[in-house]
């Protein structure tokens, strides 16, 4: 399975872009990268996912390197409500859509 | 208003007691999942079900049991064999039985505490 490595914590000033990195050097060619976030004591919330190309939606942008060994989630204008734990996930193939959740990055947005 | 509901929000278990956590979804999703989260940790998969009347063990199934009699429901029973049940339990569902693109959507969670 392709596991992920993320920094345990990061700070970001309110209104600035938050760039959250993730390494997934053993990812297989057809495995997607997903990002979720979890606000304390709530269920994880889906943010975005991608395979090879960069993706953007109303919440964030996902930049995947050409070799697919790493990716970056970008929150363009961080707000205090973006304070959460962010999980970078690679789906484990042939296991019924099982997701492997690591310990994530705890992002704190500072006023 | 579609979504995933879990009940109760908090649950207390006495020694030697079995307890059942409820998970219901009205998203018409085929697959459902149960995860356990311990403080400061990521999620670990307990059981998952890709279709009614079928389910598979995840990484930490010992001490837990599930059933999938209806598409909408996937209850989790924490048995007395689970010696360290205190945790935050999360239920999720996704659209298709297989496919790397299928996003999982999570319920609000149930926090289980042992008295």
Short mmCIF file of C-alpha atoms in Angstrom, two decimals:
data_model
loop_
_atom_site.label_atom_id
_atom_site.label_comp_id
_atom_site.label_asym_id
_atom_site.label_seq_id
_atom_site.Cartn_x
_atom_site.Cartn_y
_atom_site.Cartn_z
CA UNK A 1 0.00 0.00 0.00
CA UNK A 2 1.10 3.55 -0.65
CA UNK A 3 1.44 5.38 2.64
CA UNK A 4 1.79 9.08 3.15
CA UNK A 5 4.07 11.36 5.13
CA UNK A 6 2.96 14.77 6.37
CA UNK A 7 4.44 17.31 8.79
CA UNK A 8 2.73 17.00 12.17
CA UNK A 9 1.83 20.67 12.48
CA UNK A 10 1.85 24.01 10.66
CA UNK A 11 0.79 27.58 11.32
CA UNK A 12 -0.65 30.04 8.83
CA UNK A 13 -1.63 33.69 9.15
CA UNK A 14 -5.27 34.47 8.53
CA UNK A 15 -5.85 35.64 4.94
CA UNK A 16 -2.66 34.08 3.65
CA UNK A 17 -2.37 30.93 1.57
CA UNK A 18 -1.84 27.69 3.48
CA UNK A 19 0.35 25.17 1.65
CA UNK A 20 0.19 21.67 3.12
CA UNK A 21 2.72 19.16 1.73
CA UNK A 22 2.40 15.40 1.47
CA UNK A 23 4.86 12.72 0.37
CA UNK A 24 3.57 9.48 -1.17
CA UNK A 25 6.65 8.08 -2.85
CA UNK A 26 5.30 4.50 -3.22
CA UNK A 27 2.05 5.46 -4.89
CA UNK A 28 0.91 3.21 -7.74
CA UNK A 29 0.04 4.51 -11.17
CA UNK A 30 -3.73 4.32 -10.78
CA UNK A 31 -4.07 5.32 -7.14
CA UNK A 32 -5.74 8.63 -6.42
CA UNK A 33 -4.63 11.16 -3.81
CA UNK A 34 -7.40 12.42 -1.51
CA UNK A 35 -7.42 15.21 1.03
CA UNK A 36 -9.78 15.37 4.00
CA UNK A 37 -9.86 17.58 7.04
CA UNK A 38 -11.19 16.98 10.53
CA UNK A 39 -12.27 19.67 12.91
CA UNK A 40 -12.04 18.58 16.53
CA UNK A 41 -14.58 15.90 17.49
CA UNK A 42 -16.30 15.92 14.10
CA UNK A 43 -16.28 13.50 11.18
CA UNK A 44 -13.68 14.07 8.45
CA UNK A 45 -14.77 16.36 5.62
CA UNK A 46 -13.85 15.68 2.01
CA UNK A 47 -11.83 18.48 0.37
CA UNK A 48 -10.46 17.38 -3.00
CA UNK A 49 -8.85 14.49 -4.87
CA UNK A 50 -6.73 13.95 -7.98
CA UNK A 51 -4.77 11.45 -10.03
CA UNK A 52 -2.20 13.24 -12.19
CA UNK A 53 -3.42 16.70 -13.07
CA UNK A 54 -3.76 19.64 -10.75
CA UNK A 55 -7.28 20.11 -9.44
CA UNK A 56 -9.22 23.07 -8.06
CA UNK A 57 -12.60 23.41 -6.43
CA UNK A 58 -14.36 25.95 -4.24
CA UNK A 59 -12.43 24.85 -1.16
CA UNK A 60 -8.87 24.30 -2.31
CA UNK A 61 -6.33 23.48 -5.01
CA UNK A 62 -4.34 20.27 -5.30
CA UNK A 63 -0.94 20.30 -6.95
CA UNK A 64 0.54 16.87 -7.80
CA UNK A 65 4.16 16.59 -8.94
CA UNK A 66 4.86 15.07 -12.33
CA UNK A 67 6.36 11.92 -10.79
CA UNK A 68 3.31 11.73 -8.45
CA UNK A 69 5.53 11.16 -5.43
CA UNK A 70 4.28 14.23 -3.62
CA UNK A 71 1.43 16.70 -3.58
CA UNK A 72 0.46 20.03 -1.99
CA UNK A 73 -2.94 21.15 -0.80
CA UNK A 74 -3.42 24.89 -1.09
CA UNK A 75 -6.03 26.83 0.84
CA UNK A 76 -5.82 30.18 -0.99
CA UNK A 77 -7.07 32.49 1.77
CA UNK A 78 -7.01 30.74 5.12
CA UNK A 79 -9.61 31.66 7.72
CA UNK A 80 -9.87 30.77 11.39
CA UNK A 81 -12.47 28.12 10.46
CA UNK A 82 -9.80 26.30 8.46
CA UNK A 83 -8.04 25.32 11.68
CA UNK A 84 -8.20 21.51 11.59
CA UNK A 85 -6.21 18.33 11.05
CA UNK A 86 -5.62 17.73 7.34
CA UNK A 87 -5.19 14.19 6.07
CA UNK A 88 -3.50 13.24 2.83
CA UNK A 89 -4.73 9.80 1.79
CA UNK A 90 -3.91 7.36 -0.96
CA UNK A 91 -6.51 4.71 -1.58
CA UNK A 92 -5.28 1.19 -1.01
CA UNK A 93 -5.98 -0.68 -4.24
CA UNK A 94 -8.05 -3.86 -4.31
CA UNK A 95 -9.26 -3.49 -0.74
CA UNK A 96 -12.79 -2.31 -1.31
CA UNK A 97 -11.99 1.38 -1.45
CA UNK A 98 -10.21 1.27 1.88
CA UNK A 99 -8.54 4.56 2.82
CA UNK A 100 -5.33 4.67 4.83
CA UNK A 101 -5.44 7.57 7.27
CA UNK A 102 -2.14 8.68 8.77
CA UNK A 103 -1.84 11.17 11.62
CA UNK A 104 -2.23 14.19 9.33
CA UNK A 105 -1.08 17.80 9.69
CA UNK A 106 -2.58 19.96 12.39
CA UNK A 107 -3.06 23.38 10.80
CA UNK A 108 -3.55 26.38 13.05
CA UNK A 109 -4.68 29.61 11.43
CA UNK A 110 -3.48 32.56 13.46
CA UNK A 111 -5.44 35.85 13.60
CA UNK B 1 -31.52 16.47 3.35
CA UNK B 2 -29.18 13.61 2.54
CA UNK B 3 -26.36 12.44 4.71
CA UNK B 4 -25.01 10.01 7.25
CA UNK B 5 -26.31 9.90 10.79
CA UNK B 6 -24.73 8.20 13.77
CA UNK B 7 -26.29 7.66 17.14
CA UNK B 8 -25.85 8.15 19.96
CA UNK B 9 -23.34 10.99 20.08
CA UNK B 10 -21.99 9.68 23.39
CA UNK B 11 -22.24 6.10 24.67
CA UNK B 12 -21.16 4.59 27.95
CA UNK B 13 -20.28 0.94 28.36
CA UNK B 14 -20.00 -1.08 31.51
CA UNK B 15 -17.51 -3.90 31.93
CA UNK B 16 -18.61 -7.07 30.13
CA UNK B 17 -21.36 -5.32 28.22
CA UNK B 18 -21.98 -5.35 24.49
CA UNK B 19 -23.04 -2.04 22.94
CA UNK B 20 -24.26 -1.23 19.44
CA UNK B 21 -23.51 1.94 17.51
CA UNK B 22 -25.96 2.98 14.83
CA UNK B 23 -25.07 4.26 11.34
CA UNK B 24 -27.69 5.19 8.76
CA UNK B 25 -27.27 6.79 5.33
CA UNK B 26 -29.81 8.06 2.82
CA UNK B 27 -27.31 8.72 0.05
CA UNK B 28 -28.09 5.46 -1.75
CA UNK B 29 -24.45 4.45 -1.33
CA UNK B 30 -23.43 0.84 -1.84
CA UNK B 31 -20.41 0.75 0.47
CA UNK B 32 -20.19 1.53 4.16
CA UNK B 33 -17.28 1.60 6.60
CA UNK B 34 -16.49 1.77 10.30
CA UNK B 35 -13.35 3.47 11.60
CA UNK B 36 -11.93 3.91 15.06
CA UNK B 37 -9.96 7.00 16.10
CA UNK B 38 -7.88 7.25 19.26
CA UNK B 39 -6.69 10.61 20.67
CA UNK B 40 -4.05 12.21 18.47
CA UNK B 41 -4.20 9.36 15.99
CA UNK B 42 -5.51 8.84 12.48
CA UNK B 43 -8.43 6.62 11.60
CA UNK B 44 -8.16 2.83 11.56
CA UNK B 45 -10.56 0.63 9.62
CA UNK B 46 -12.62 -1.86 11.63
CA UNK B 47 -15.03 -3.34 9.07
CA UNK B 48 -16.39 -2.46 5.67
CA UNK B 49 -19.25 -3.62 3.52
CA UNK B 50 -19.47 -3.29 -0.23
CA UNK B 51 -22.98 -4.72 -0.61
CA UNK B 52 -25.93 -5.86 1.47
CA UNK B 53 -25.37 -9.11 3.41
CA UNK B 54 -21.61 -8.98 2.84
CA UNK B 55 -18.80 -7.42 4.87
CA UNK B 56 -15.05 -7.76 5.36
CA UNK B 57 -12.69 -7.26 8.26
CA UNK B 58 -10.45 -4.25 8.33
CA UNK B 59 -7.19 -3.81 10.21
CA UNK B 60 -8.61 -3.99 13.75
CA UNK B 61 -11.76 -6.16 13.62
CA UNK B 62 -11.09 -8.19 16.79
CA UNK B 63 -13.71 -7.51 19.45
CA UNK B 64 -16.17 -5.98 17.00
CA UNK B 65 -19.04 -7.32 14.88
CA UNK B 66 -21.23 -5.83 12.16
CA UNK B 67 -24.28 -6.63 10.06
CA UNK B 68 -25.55 -5.27 6.75
CA UNK B 69 -29.16 -6.37 6.39
CA UNK B 70 -30.23 -3.16 4.66
CA UNK B 71 -28.42 -0.90 2.24
CA UNK B 72 -29.06 2.11 4.45
CA UNK B 73 -27.82 0.66 7.73
CA UNK B 74 -24.50 -0.68 9.03
CA UNK B 75 -24.57 -1.10 12.83
CA UNK B 76 -21.38 -1.83 14.76
CA UNK B 77 -21.40 -3.90 17.95
CA UNK B 78 -18.54 -3.46 20.39
CA UNK B 79 -18.37 -6.74 22.26
CA UNK B 80 -17.00 -7.52 25.71
CA UNK B 81 -14.01 -9.07 23.92
CA UNK B 82 -12.83 -5.58 22.97
CA UNK B 83 -10.66 -4.75 25.97
CA UNK B 84 -9.93 -1.13 25.12
CA UNK B 85 -13.09 0.22 23.51
CA UNK B 86 -12.78 3.87 24.55
CA UNK B 87 -12.45 5.79 21.28
CA UNK B 88 -14.20 7.96 18.71
CA UNK B 89 -16.07 5.81 16.17
CA UNK B 90 -16.73 7.07 12.67
CA UNK B 91 -19.00 5.63 10.01
CA UNK B 92 -18.56 6.42 6.32
CA UNK B 93 -20.18 5.52 3.02
CA UNK B 94 -19.29 5.72 -0.65
CA UNK B 95 -21.12 5.38 -3.93
CA UNK B 96 -19.63 2.37 -5.67
CA UNK B 97 -18.39 -0.98 -4.53
CA UNK B 98 -15.05 -0.47 -6.19
CA UNK B 99 -13.26 2.34 -7.94
CA UNK B 100 -10.40 4.54 -6.82
CA UNK B 101 -12.37 7.69 -7.47
CA UNK B 102 -15.17 7.03 -5.01
CA UNK B 103 -15.15 9.59 -2.25
CA UNK B 104 -16.05 8.51 1.26
CA UNK B 105 -18.44 10.68 3.24
CA UNK B 106 -18.35 10.57 7.02
CA UNK B 107 -20.92 10.80 9.78
CA UNK B 108 -20.50 13.00 12.88
CA UNK B 109 -19.13 10.17 15.02
CA UNK B 110 -19.96 8.42 18.30
CA UNK B 111 -17.71 8.75 21.33
CA UNK B 112 -17.63 5.56 23.40
CA UNK B 113 -16.52 5.68 27.02
CA UNK B 114 -16.06 2.82 29.47
CA UNK B 115 -17.44 3.23 32.99
#
